[in-house]
PDB file of C-alpha atoms in Angstrom:
ATOM      1  CA  MET A   1       0.000   0.000   0.000  1.00  0.00           C
ATOM      2  CA  LYS A   2       1.748   3.162  -1.219  1.00  0.00           C
ATOM      3  CA  HIS A   3      -1.047   5.755  -0.967  1.00  0.00           C
ATOM      4  CA  LEU A   4      -4.582   6.256   0.361  1.00  0.00           C
ATOM      5  CA  LEU A   5      -6.313   7.840  -2.629  1.00  0.00           C
ATOM      6  CA  LYS A   6      -9.669   6.056  -2.407  1.00  0.00           C
ATOM      7  CA  LEU A   7     -10.995   2.909  -0.735  1.00  0.00           C
ATOM      8  CA  LEU A   8     -11.595   1.380  -4.165  1.00  0.00           C
ATOM      9  CA  ASP A   9      -7.804   0.935  -4.316  1.00  0.00           C
ATOM     10  CA  CYS A  10      -7.595  -0.883  -0.972  1.00  0.00           C
ATOM     11  CA  THR A  11      -7.915  -4.603  -0.382  1.00  0.00           C
ATOM     12  CA  PRO A  12     -10.142  -5.828   2.461  1.00  0.00           C
ATOM     13  CA  GLU A  13      -6.976  -6.985   4.226  1.00  0.00           C
ATOM     14  CA  GLU A  14      -5.426  -3.510   4.001  1.00  0.00           C
ATOM     15  CA  ILE A  15      -8.559  -1.946   5.490  1.00  0.00           C
ATOM     16  CA  THR A  16      -8.578  -4.448   8.351  1.00  0.00           C
ATOM     17  CA  SER A  17      -4.867  -3.879   8.991  1.00  0.00           C
ATOM     18  CA  ILE A  18      -5.404  -0.115   9.305  1.00  0.00           C
ATOM     19  CA  LEU A  19      -8.331  -0.650  11.676  1.00  0.00           C
ATOM     20  CA  ASP A  20      -6.321  -3.054  13.833  1.00  0.00           C
ATOM     21  CA  LEU A  21      -3.433  -0.586  14.047  1.00  0.00           C
ATOM     22  CA  ALA A  22      -5.841   2.259  14.854  1.00  0.00           C
ATOM     23  CA  ASP A  23      -7.247   0.219  17.746  1.00  0.00           C
ATOM     24  CA  GLN A  24      -3.726  -0.413  19.032  1.00  0.00           C
ATOM     25  CA  LEU A  25      -2.701   3.256  18.773  1.00  0.00           C
ATOM     26  CA  LYS A  26      -5.899   4.370  20.518  1.00  0.00           C
ATOM     27  CA  TYR A  27      -5.312   1.891  23.358  1.00  0.00           C
ATOM     28  CA  GLU A  28      -1.730   3.049  23.773  1.00  0.00           C
ATOM     29  CA  ARG A  29      -2.741   6.711  23.780  1.00  0.00           C
ATOM     30  CA  LYS A  30      -5.429   6.078  26.417  1.00  0.00           C
ATOM     31  CA  HIS A  31      -2.869   4.258  28.572  1.00  0.00           C
ATOM     32  CA  HIS A  32      -0.153   6.896  28.146  1.00  0.00           C
ATOM     33  CA  ILE A  33       2.112   4.608  26.149  1.00  0.00           C
ATOM     34  CA  SER A  34       4.333   6.645  23.853  1.00  0.00           C
ATOM     35  CA  HIS A  35       4.277   5.630  20.212  1.00  0.00           C
ATOM     36  CA  ARG A  36       6.663   7.986  18.430  1.00  0.00           C
ATOM     37  CA  LEU A  37       6.690   5.835  15.320  1.00  0.00           C
ATOM     38  CA  LEU A  38       7.313   8.708  12.903  1.00  0.00           C
ATOM     39  CA  GLU A  39      10.144  10.432  14.748  1.00  0.00           C
ATOM     40  CA  GLY A  40      11.887  12.875  12.413  1.00  0.00           C
ATOM     41  CA  LYS A  41       9.251  12.590   9.671  1.00  0.00           C
ATOM     42  CA  SER A  42       7.327  15.504   8.121  1.00  0.00           C
ATOM     43  CA  ILE A  43       3.929  15.576   6.444  1.00  0.00           C
ATOM     44  CA  GLY A  44       2.542  18.460   4.420  1.00  0.00           C
ATOM     45  CA  LEU A  45      -1.172  19.185   4.812  1.00  0.00           C
ATOM     46  CA  ILE A  46      -2.587  20.904   1.718  1.00  0.00           C
ATOM     47  CA  PHE A  47      -6.003  22.480   2.227  1.00  0.00           C
ATOM     48  CA  GLN A  48      -8.055  23.765  -0.681  1.00  0.00           C
ATOM     49  CA  LYS A  49     -11.198  23.094   1.377  1.00  0.00           C
ATOM     50  CA  SER A  50     -11.497  24.377   4.934  1.00  0.00           C
ATOM     51  CA  SER A  51     -11.655  21.929   7.808  1.00  0.00           C
ATOM     52  CA  THR A  52     -12.007  21.476  11.550  1.00  0.00           C
ATOM     53  CA  ARG A  53     -11.554  17.755  12.172  1.00  0.00           C
ATOM     54  CA  THR A  54      -9.163  16.994   9.311  1.00  0.00           C
ATOM     55  CA  ARG A  55      -6.631  19.681  10.165  1.00  0.00           C
ATOM     56  CA  VAL A  56      -6.668  19.245  13.941  1.00  0.00           C
ATOM     57  CA  SER A  57      -6.611  15.440  13.838  1.00  0.00           C
ATOM     58  CA  PHE A  58      -3.758  15.233  11.320  1.00  0.00           C
ATOM     59  CA  GLU A  59      -1.650  17.873  13.058  1.00  0.00           C
ATOM     60  CA  THR A  60      -2.246  16.377  16.503  1.00  0.00           C
ATOM     61  CA  GLY A  61      -1.775  12.834  15.242  1.00  0.00           C
ATOM     62  CA  MET A  62       1.554  13.597  13.611  1.00  0.00           C
ATOM     63  CA  PHE A  63       2.746  15.351  16.788  1.00  0.00           C
ATOM     64  CA  GLN A  64       1.776  12.324  18.893  1.00  0.00           C
ATOM     65  CA  LEU A  65       3.694  10.086  16.490  1.00  0.00           C
ATOM     66  CA  GLY A  66       6.828  12.197  16.993  1.00  0.00           C
ATOM     67  CA  GLY A  67       6.779  13.908  13.613  1.00  0.00           C
ATOM     68  CA  GLN A  68       6.036  17.337  12.219  1.00  0.00           C
ATOM     69  CA  ALA A  69       2.944  18.520  10.305  1.00  0.00           C
ATOM     70  CA  LEU A  70       3.076  21.571   8.058  1.00  0.00           C
ATOM     71  CA  PHE A  71      -0.200  23.358   7.290  1.00  0.00           C
ATOM     72  CA  LEU A  72      -0.108  24.379   3.623  1.00  0.00           C
ATOM     73  CA  SER A  73      -3.023  26.561   2.589  1.00  0.00           C
ATOM     74  CA  SER A  74      -3.683  26.797  -1.141  1.00  0.00           C
ATOM     75  CA  ARG A  75      -3.607  30.581  -0.628  1.00  0.00           C
ATOM     76  CA  ASP A  76       0.045  30.314   0.402  1.00  0.00           C
ATOM     77  CA  LEU A  77       1.249  27.726  -2.118  1.00  0.00           C
ATOM     78  CA  GLN A  78       2.110  28.390  -5.742  1.00  0.00           C
ATOM     79  CA  ILE A  79      -0.441  25.717  -6.646  1.00  0.00           C
ATOM     80  CA  GLY A  80      -3.045  28.296  -5.660  1.00  0.00           C
ATOM     81  CA  ARG A  81      -1.601  30.637  -8.300  1.00  0.00           C
ATOM     82  CA  GLY A  82      -1.620  28.103 -11.089  1.00  0.00           C
ATOM     83  CA  GLU A  83       1.571  26.081 -10.643  1.00  0.00           C
ATOM     84  CA  PRO A  84       0.904  22.632 -12.173  1.00  0.00           C
ATOM     85  CA  VAL A  85       0.160  19.955  -9.604  1.00  0.00           C
ATOM     86  CA  GLN A  86       2.909  17.776 -11.070  1.00  0.00           C
ATOM     87  CA  ASP A  87       5.513  20.428 -10.261  1.00  0.00           C
ATOM     88  CA  THR A  88       4.172  20.844  -6.727  1.00  0.00           C
ATOM     89  CA  ALA A  89       4.324  17.075  -6.282  1.00  0.00           C
ATOM     90  CA  ARG A  90       7.941  16.876  -7.437  1.00  0.00           C
ATOM     91  CA  VAL A  91       9.087  19.742  -5.224  1.00  0.00           C
ATOM     92  CA  LEU A  92       7.300  18.664  -2.049  1.00  0.00           C
ATOM     93  CA  SER A  93       8.526  15.096  -2.527  1.00  0.00           C
ATOM     94  CA  ARG A  94      12.062  16.405  -2.002  1.00  0.00           C
ATOM     95  CA  TYR A  95      11.178  18.090   1.310  1.00  0.00           C
ATOM     96  CA  LEU A  96       8.544  15.908   2.931  1.00  0.00           C
ATOM     97  CA  ASP A  97       7.856  12.280   3.829  1.00  0.00           C
ATOM     98  CA  GLY A  98       4.141  12.422   2.986  1.00  0.00           C
ATOM     99  CA  ILE A  99       1.318  14.690   1.824  1.00  0.00           C
ATOM    100  CA  MET A 100      -2.303  14.893   2.907  1.00  0.00           C
ATOM    101  CA  ILE A 101      -4.539  16.911   0.588  1.00  0.00           C
ATOM    102  CA  ARG A 102      -8.120  18.067   1.097  1.00  0.00           C
ATOM    103  CA  THR A 103      -9.462  19.394  -2.185  1.00  0.00           C
ATOM    104  CA  TYR A 104     -12.248  19.303  -4.753  1.00  0.00           C
ATOM    105  CA  GLU A 105     -11.157  17.141  -7.693  1.00  0.00           C
ATOM    106  CA  GLN A 106     -10.116  13.523  -7.246  1.00  0.00           C
ATOM    107  CA  LYS A 107      -7.775  13.955 -10.227  1.00  0.00           C
ATOM    108  CA  GLU A 108      -5.654  16.378  -8.212  1.00  0.00           C
ATOM    109  CA  VAL A 109      -5.042  13.706  -5.571  1.00  0.00           C
ATOM    110  CA  GLU A 110      -4.305  11.092  -8.212  1.00  0.00           C
ATOM    111  CA  ASP A 111      -1.872  13.444  -9.985  1.00  0.00           C
ATOM    112  CA  LEU A 112       0.040  14.107  -6.756  1.00  0.00           C
ATOM    113  CA  ALA A 113       0.554  10.365  -6.428  1.00  0.00           C
ATOM    114  CA  LYS A 114       1.438   9.997 -10.113  1.00  0.00           C
ATOM    115  CA  TYR A 115       4.116  12.686 -10.187  1.00  0.00           C
ATOM    116  CA  GLY A 116       5.358  12.627  -6.596  1.00  0.00           C
ATOM    117  CA  SER A 117       7.568  10.042  -4.933  1.00  0.00           C
ATOM    118  CA  ILE A 118       6.108  10.057  -1.399  1.00  0.00           C
ATOM    119  CA  PRO A 119       2.840   8.712   0.099  1.00  0.00           C
ATOM    120  CA  ILE A 120      -0.311  10.729  -0.664  1.00  0.00           C
ATOM    121  CA  ILE A 121      -3.338  10.673   1.632  1.00  0.00           C
ATOM    122  CA  ASN A 122      -6.760  11.835   0.474  1.00  0.00           C
ATOM    123  CA  GLY A 123      -8.187  14.027   3.241  1.00  0.00           C
ATOM    124  CA  LEU A 124     -11.388  14.559   1.211  1.00  0.00           C
ATOM    125  CA  THR A 125     -12.413  15.168  -2.375  1.00  0.00           C
ATOM    126  CA  ASP A 126     -15.805  15.607  -3.993  1.00  0.00           C
ATOM    127  CA  PHE A 127     -15.571  11.937  -4.978  1.00  0.00           C
ATOM    128  CA  CYS A 128     -14.634  10.255  -1.710  1.00  0.00           C
ATOM    129  CA  HIS A 129     -13.676  10.613   1.951  1.00  0.00           C
ATOM    130  CA  PRO A 130     -11.619   7.519   2.854  1.00  0.00           C
ATOM    131  CA  CYS A 131     -10.194   8.811   6.149  1.00  0.00           C
ATOM    132  CA  GLN A 132     -13.654   9.525   7.528  1.00  0.00           C
ATOM    133  CA  VAL A 133     -15.016   6.128   6.547  1.00  0.00           C
ATOM    134  CA  LEU A 134     -12.045   4.321   8.119  1.00  0.00           C
ATOM    135  CA  ALA A 135     -12.937   6.155  11.350  1.00  0.00           C
ATOM    136  CA  ASP A 136     -16.584   5.171  10.863  1.00  0.00           C
ATOM    137  CA  LEU A 137     -15.711   1.499  10.423  1.00  0.00           C
ATOM    138  CA  MET A 138     -13.466   1.685  13.480  1.00  0.00           C
ATOM    139  CA  THR A 139     -16.325   3.150  15.543  1.00  0.00           C
ATOM    140  CA  ILE A 140     -18.816   0.530  14.401  1.00  0.00           C
ATOM    141  CA  ARG A 141     -16.379  -2.288  15.165  1.00  0.00           C
ATOM    142  CA  GLU A 142     -15.730  -0.875  18.633  1.00  0.00           C
ATOM    143  CA  LYS A 143     -19.436  -1.153  19.457  1.00  0.00           C
ATOM    144  CA  TYR A 144     -20.265  -4.498  17.859  1.00  0.00           C
ATOM    145  CA  GLY A 145     -16.887  -6.257  17.889  1.00  0.00           C
ATOM    146  CA  VAL A 146     -17.249  -7.173  14.213  1.00  0.00           C
ATOM    147  CA  LEU A 147     -18.201  -5.625  10.882  1.00  0.00           C
ATOM    148  CA  LYS A 148     -19.078  -8.733   8.891  1.00  0.00           C
ATOM    149  CA  GLY A 149     -22.821  -9.264   8.578  1.00  0.00           C
ATOM    150  CA  LEU A 150     -23.877  -5.938  10.095  1.00  0.00           C
ATOM    151  CA  LYS A 151     -26.296  -3.747   8.139  1.00  0.00           C
ATOM    152  CA  MET A 152     -25.129  -0.182   7.557  1.00  0.00           C
ATOM    153  CA  CYS A 153     -27.679   2.280   6.198  1.00  0.00           C
ATOM    154  CA  TYR A 154     -26.881   5.707   4.753  1.00  0.00           C
ATOM    155  CA  ILE A 155     -29.650   8.263   4.222  1.00  0.00           C
ATOM    156  CA  GLY A 156     -29.252  11.467   2.214  1.00  0.00           C
ATOM    157  CA  ASP A 157     -27.030  12.832  -0.536  1.00  0.00           C
ATOM    158  CA  GLY A 158     -25.148  10.319  -2.688  1.00  0.00           C
ATOM    159  CA  ASN A 159     -21.964  12.294  -2.095  1.00  0.00           C
ATOM    160  CA  ASN A 160     -18.354  11.521  -1.189  1.00  0.00           C
ATOM    161  CA  MET A 161     -19.466   9.968   2.099  1.00  0.00           C
ATOM    162  CA  ALA A 162     -21.991   7.693   0.411  1.00  0.00           C
ATOM    163  CA  ASN A 163     -19.381   6.643  -2.145  1.00  0.00           C
ATOM    164  CA  SER A 164     -16.815   5.706   0.485  1.00  0.00           C
ATOM    165  CA  LEU A 165     -19.313   4.039   2.817  1.00  0.00           C
ATOM    166  CA  ILE A 166     -20.506   1.779   0.018  1.00  0.00           C
ATOM    167  CA  VAL A 167     -16.964   0.696  -0.840  1.00  0.00           C
ATOM    168  CA  GLY A 168     -15.699   0.430   2.732  1.00  0.00           C
ATOM    169  CA  GLY A 169     -18.804  -1.368   3.927  1.00  0.00           C
ATOM    170  CA  LEU A 170     -18.877  -3.939   1.132  1.00  0.00           C
ATOM    171  CA  LYS A 171     -15.133  -4.589   1.421  1.00  0.00           C
ATOM    172  CA  SER A 172     -15.722  -5.238   5.138  1.00  0.00           C
ATOM    173  CA  ASP A 173     -18.450  -7.817   4.382  1.00  0.00           C
ATOM    174  CA  MET A 174     -21.246  -5.592   5.642  1.00  0.00           C
ATOM    175  CA  GLN A 175     -24.697  -5.183   4.173  1.00  0.00           C
ATOM    176  CA  VAL A 176     -24.961  -1.663   2.794  1.00  0.00           C
ATOM    177  CA  SER A 177     -28.267   0.080   2.164  1.00  0.00           C
ATOM    178  CA  ILE A 178     -28.450   3.551   0.629  1.00  0.00           C
ATOM    179  CA  ALA A 179     -31.474   5.848   0.274  1.00  0.00           C
ATOM    180  CA  THR A 180     -31.146   8.917  -1.951  1.00  0.00           C
ATOM    181  CA  PRO A 181     -33.391  10.871  -4.309  1.00  0.00           C
ATOM    182  CA  ASP A 182     -32.988   9.875  -7.973  1.00  0.00           C
ATOM    183  CA  ASN A 183     -31.030  13.002  -8.894  1.00  0.00           C
ATOM    184  CA  TYR A 184     -28.560  12.579  -6.023  1.00  0.00           C
ATOM    185  CA  ARG A 185     -27.333   9.020  -6.466  1.00  0.00           C
ATOM    186  CA  PRO A 186     -23.778   7.867  -5.686  1.00  0.00           C
ATOM    187  CA  ALA A 187     -21.079   7.998  -8.381  1.00  0.00           C
ATOM    188  CA  LYS A 188     -21.330   5.618 -11.333  1.00  0.00           C
ATOM    189  CA  GLU A 189     -17.868   4.203 -10.602  1.00  0.00           C
ATOM    190  CA  VAL A 190     -19.041   3.201  -7.128  1.00  0.00           C
ATOM    191  CA  LEU A 191     -22.362   1.786  -8.334  1.00  0.00           C
ATOM    192  CA  ASP A 192     -20.467  -0.249 -10.934  1.00  0.00           C
ATOM    193  CA  PHE A 193     -18.280  -1.611  -8.123  1.00  0.00           C
ATOM    194  CA  ALA A 194     -21.374  -2.595  -6.110  1.00  0.00           C
ATOM    195  CA  ALA A 195     -23.362  -3.960  -9.046  1.00  0.00           C
ATOM    196  CA  GLY A 196     -24.354  -7.587  -8.625  1.00  0.00           C
ATOM    197  CA  ASN A 197     -23.466  -7.672  -4.928  1.00  0.00           C
ATOM    198  CA  ASP A 198     -26.468  -9.030  -3.011  1.00  0.00           C
ATOM    199  CA  ALA A 199     -25.284  -7.173   0.099  1.00  0.00           C
ATOM    200  CA  PHE A 200     -25.961  -3.791  -1.564  1.00  0.00           C
ATOM    201  CA  THR A 201     -29.273  -2.007  -2.058  1.00  0.00           C
ATOM    202  CA  LEU A 202     -30.052   1.467  -3.406  1.00  0.00           C
ATOM    203  CA  VAL A 203     -33.589   2.784  -2.953  1.00  0.00           C
ATOM    204  CA  ASN A 204     -35.540   6.030  -2.781  1.00  0.00           C
ATOM    205  CA  ASP A 205     -37.500   5.101   0.358  1.00  0.00           C
ATOM    206  CA  PRO A 206     -35.561   5.859   3.582  1.00  0.00           C
ATOM    207  CA  ILE A 207     -37.892   3.713   5.703  1.00  0.00           C
ATOM    208  CA  LYS A 208     -37.282   0.709   3.465  1.00  0.00           C
ATOM    209  CA  ALA A 209     -33.540   1.314   3.476  1.00  0.00           C
ATOM    210  CA  VAL A 210     -33.273   1.527   7.255  1.00  0.00           C
ATOM    211  CA  GLU A 211     -35.228  -1.642   8.060  1.00  0.00           C
ATOM    212  CA  ASN A 212     -33.262  -3.773  10.544  1.00  0.00           C
ATOM    213  CA  ALA A 213     -30.177  -1.548  10.236  1.00  0.00           C
ATOM    214  CA  ASP A 214     -27.490  -1.851  12.904  1.00  0.00           C
ATOM    215  CA  VAL A 215     -25.997   1.509  11.945  1.00  0.00           C
ATOM    216  CA  VAL A 216     -27.718   4.591  10.506  1.00  0.00           C
ATOM    217  CA  ILE A 217     -25.523   7.280   8.953  1.00  0.00           C
ATOM    218  CA  THR A 218     -26.231  10.660   7.400  1.00  0.00           C
ATOM    219  CA  ASP A 219     -24.386  13.754   6.217  1.00  0.00           C
ATOM    220  CA  THR A 220     -25.205  17.364   5.460  1.00  0.00           C
ATOM    221  CA  TRP A 221     -27.478  17.874   2.464  1.00  0.00           C
ATOM    222  CA  THR A 222     -25.322  20.716   1.135  1.00  0.00           C
ATOM    223  CA  SER A 223     -21.571  20.157   0.997  1.00  0.00           C
ATOM    224  CA  MET A 224     -18.840  22.748   0.496  1.00  0.00           C
ATOM    225  CA  GLY A 225     -19.023  24.255  -2.964  1.00  0.00           C
ATOM    226  CA  GLN A 226     -22.761  23.590  -3.264  1.00  0.00           C
ATOM    227  CA  GLU A 227     -24.040  26.596  -1.322  1.00  0.00           C
ATOM    228  CA  GLU A 228     -25.924  27.986  -4.326  1.00  0.00           C
ATOM    229  CA  GLU A 229     -27.985  24.778  -4.435  1.00  0.00           C
ATOM    230  CA  LYS A 230     -29.014  24.949  -0.771  1.00  0.00           C
ATOM    231  CA  LYS A 231     -32.719  25.764  -1.260  1.00  0.00           C
ATOM    232  CA  ILE A 232     -33.116  23.223  -4.062  1.00  0.00           C
ATOM    233  CA  ARG A 233     -31.420  20.568  -1.980  1.00  0.00           C
ATOM    234  CA  GLN A 234     -33.528  21.266   1.101  1.00  0.00           C
ATOM    235  CA  GLN A 235     -36.617  20.577  -0.985  1.00  0.00           C
ATOM    236  CA  ALA A 236     -35.149  17.491  -2.646  1.00  0.00           C
ATOM    237  CA  PHE A 237     -34.216  15.891   0.669  1.00  0.00           C
ATOM    238  CA  GLN A 238     -37.500  16.386   2.500  1.00  0.00           C
ATOM    239  CA  GLY A 239     -38.329  12.976   3.950  1.00  0.00           C
ATOM    240  CA  TYR A 240     -34.654  11.998   4.238  1.00  0.00           C
ATOM    241  CA  GLN A 241     -34.234  13.209   7.812  1.00  0.00           C
ATOM    242  CA  ILE A 242     -32.970  10.930  10.601  1.00  0.00           C
ATOM    243  CA  ASN A 243     -35.828  11.200  13.124  1.00  0.00           C
ATOM    244  CA  ASP A 244     -37.888   9.075  15.513  1.00  0.00           C
ATOM    245  CA  GLU A 245     -40.059   7.636  12.743  1.00  0.00           C
ATOM    246  CA  LEU A 246     -37.031   6.521  10.753  1.00  0.00           C
ATOM    247  CA  MET A 247     -35.215   5.072  13.749  1.00  0.00           C
ATOM    248  CA  ALA A 248     -38.289   3.030  14.700  1.00  0.00           C
ATOM    249  CA  ALA A 249     -37.660   0.927  11.588  1.00  0.00           C
ATOM    250  CA  ALA A 250     -34.030   0.234  12.476  1.00  0.00           C
ATOM    251  CA  LYS A 251     -32.926  -2.421  14.942  1.00  0.00           C
ATOM    252  CA  PRO A 252     -33.476  -1.531  18.599  1.00  0.00           C
ATOM    253  CA  GLY A 253     -30.334   0.150  19.901  1.00  0.00           C
ATOM    254  CA  ALA A 254     -29.020   0.922  16.417  1.00  0.00           C
ATOM    255  CA  MET A 255     -26.088   3.329  16.204  1.00  0.00           C
ATOM    256  CA  VAL A 256     -26.417   6.745  14.603  1.00  0.00           C
ATOM    257  CA  MET A 257     -23.364   8.422  13.118  1.00  0.00           C
ATOM    258  CA  HIS A 258     -22.664  11.723  11.373  1.00  0.00           C
ATOM    259  CA  CYS A 259     -19.321  12.889   9.960  1.00  0.00           C
ATOM    260  CA  LEU A 260     -20.052  16.499  11.049  1.00  0.00           C
ATOM    261  CA  PRO A 261     -20.733  19.352  10.824  1.00  0.00           C
ATOM    262  CA  ALA A 262     -24.388  18.525  11.534  1.00  0.00           C
ATOM    263  CA  TYR A 263     -27.315  20.792  10.763  1.00  0.00           C
ATOM    264  CA  ARG A 264     -29.904  19.883  13.370  1.00  0.00           C
ATOM    265  CA  GLY A 265     -33.440  20.128  12.081  1.00  0.00           C
ATOM    266  CA  GLN A 266     -32.352  19.285   8.532  1.00  0.00           C
ATOM    267  CA  GLU A 267     -30.655  15.924   7.951  1.00  0.00           C
ATOM    268  CA  ILE A 268     -31.057  14.936  11.625  1.00  0.00           C
ATOM    269  CA  THR A 269     -33.279  16.089  14.462  1.00  0.00           C
ATOM    270  CA  GLU A 270     -31.862  17.673  17.594  1.00  0.00           C
ATOM    271  CA  LYS A 271     -33.383  14.826  19.642  1.00  0.00           C
ATOM    272  CA  ILE A 272     -31.765  12.003  17.672  1.00  0.00           C
ATOM    273  CA  PHE A 273     -28.439  13.819  17.492  1.00  0.00           C
ATOM    274  CA  GLU A 274     -28.245  14.318  21.255  1.00  0.00           C
ATOM    275  CA  GLU A 275     -29.411  10.777  22.019  1.00  0.00           C
ATOM    276  CA  HIS A 276     -26.516   9.473  19.922  1.00  0.00           C
ATOM    277  CA  ALA A 277     -23.983  12.215  20.660  1.00  0.00           C
ATOM    278  CA  SER A 278     -21.607   9.811  22.405  1.00  0.00           C
ATOM    279  CA  GLU A 279     -21.391   7.677  19.252  1.00  0.00           C
ATOM    280  CA  ILE A 280     -21.062  10.687  16.954  1.00  0.00           C
ATOM    281  CA  PHE A 281     -18.230  12.247  18.932  1.00  0.00           C
ATOM    282  CA  GLU A 282     -16.478   8.897  19.398  1.00  0.00           C
ATOM    283  CA  GLU A 283     -16.604   8.715  15.607  1.00  0.00           C
ATOM    284  CA  ALA A 284     -15.067  12.191  15.447  1.00  0.00           C
ATOM    285  CA  GLU A 285     -12.295  11.210  17.883  1.00  0.00           C
ATOM    286  CA  ASN A 286     -11.541   8.116  15.857  1.00  0.00           C
ATOM    287  CA  ARG A 287     -10.513  10.305  12.939  1.00  0.00           C
ATOM    288  CA  LEU A 288      -7.366  10.919  14.992  1.00  0.00           C
ATOM    289  CA  HIS A 289      -6.581   7.255  15.586  1.00  0.00           C
ATOM    290  CA  ALA A 290      -7.505   5.996  12.112  1.00  0.00           C
ATOM    291  CA  GLN A 291      -5.415   8.689  10.437  1.00  0.00           C
ATOM    292  CA  LYS A 292      -2.453   7.959  12.682  1.00  0.00           C
ATOM    293  CA  ALA A 293      -2.734   4.352  11.541  1.00  0.00           C
ATOM    294  CA  VAL A 294      -2.795   5.469   7.902  1.00  0.00           C
ATOM    295  CA  MET A 295       0.270   7.670   8.367  1.00  0.00           C
ATOM    296  CA  VAL A 296       2.204   4.912  10.129  1.00  0.00           C
ATOM    297  CA  THR A 297       1.202   2.360   7.477  1.00  0.00           C
ATOM    298  CA  LEU A 298       2.343   4.604   4.622  1.00  0.00           C
ATOM    299  CA  MET A 299       5.247   6.563   6.121  1.00  0.00           C
ATOM    300  CA  LYS A 300       7.016   4.329   8.666  1.00  0.00           C
TER     301      LYS A 300
END
């Protein structure tokens, strides 16, 4: 495993290995065991999209591993002024031991890996969000002890989260159920990957999708860069809210997760969010541990 560009590139064994290492690193951190596995290493963090969890978790994680993280805003880099990504990749490869990039186009991440000579980590693109879904899988496994055979249901926009949940869930032998409006379906590449897999269902009806689910997941209806579509999207996603009626169709005690930020009263009610806040913020914390595992796997 040279990079983390998208979960489609990962084998099930690679996903499991990252989750196992994340569990170990979390245990050691909780028990004050030092794990400075990346002593003397540096990672560059390129942000073309703003972030709370991604920036803080990567910077903190690299510090805990004994290395150095450099925040590289696109406003400060020449890439933000039109320098070709291949030139940026070649230059940074001579200074750094790894790059995390949070951006819009998946091609930009792929090009960094193509032209650079160091590990590239996808911190989010419009196509996928592998780091978040690794943290999600880690959180689910912490609660249930296993992933295989569990039903994971995602309700809402067929966005980068939906894409990565489908791939990560199916590669972990989970049942994956997705409910989206017709005009907001997951990416064709992901649906082609899932085609013919009896463990995958895609429907319009959220109640049908959530039946007997062990885990219910949602995301904001309007992602970064889609602000002009906000009113249209709010209308399109009426009926796709995580609320008491929806949760009544899931298994008793089902988990609820949200990658945050959450807009209470839209994709999830205040009541459901607060009832499952411990799970949601454990999921947020696990970004730290899962990403540390990714960095160690790629950079050690």
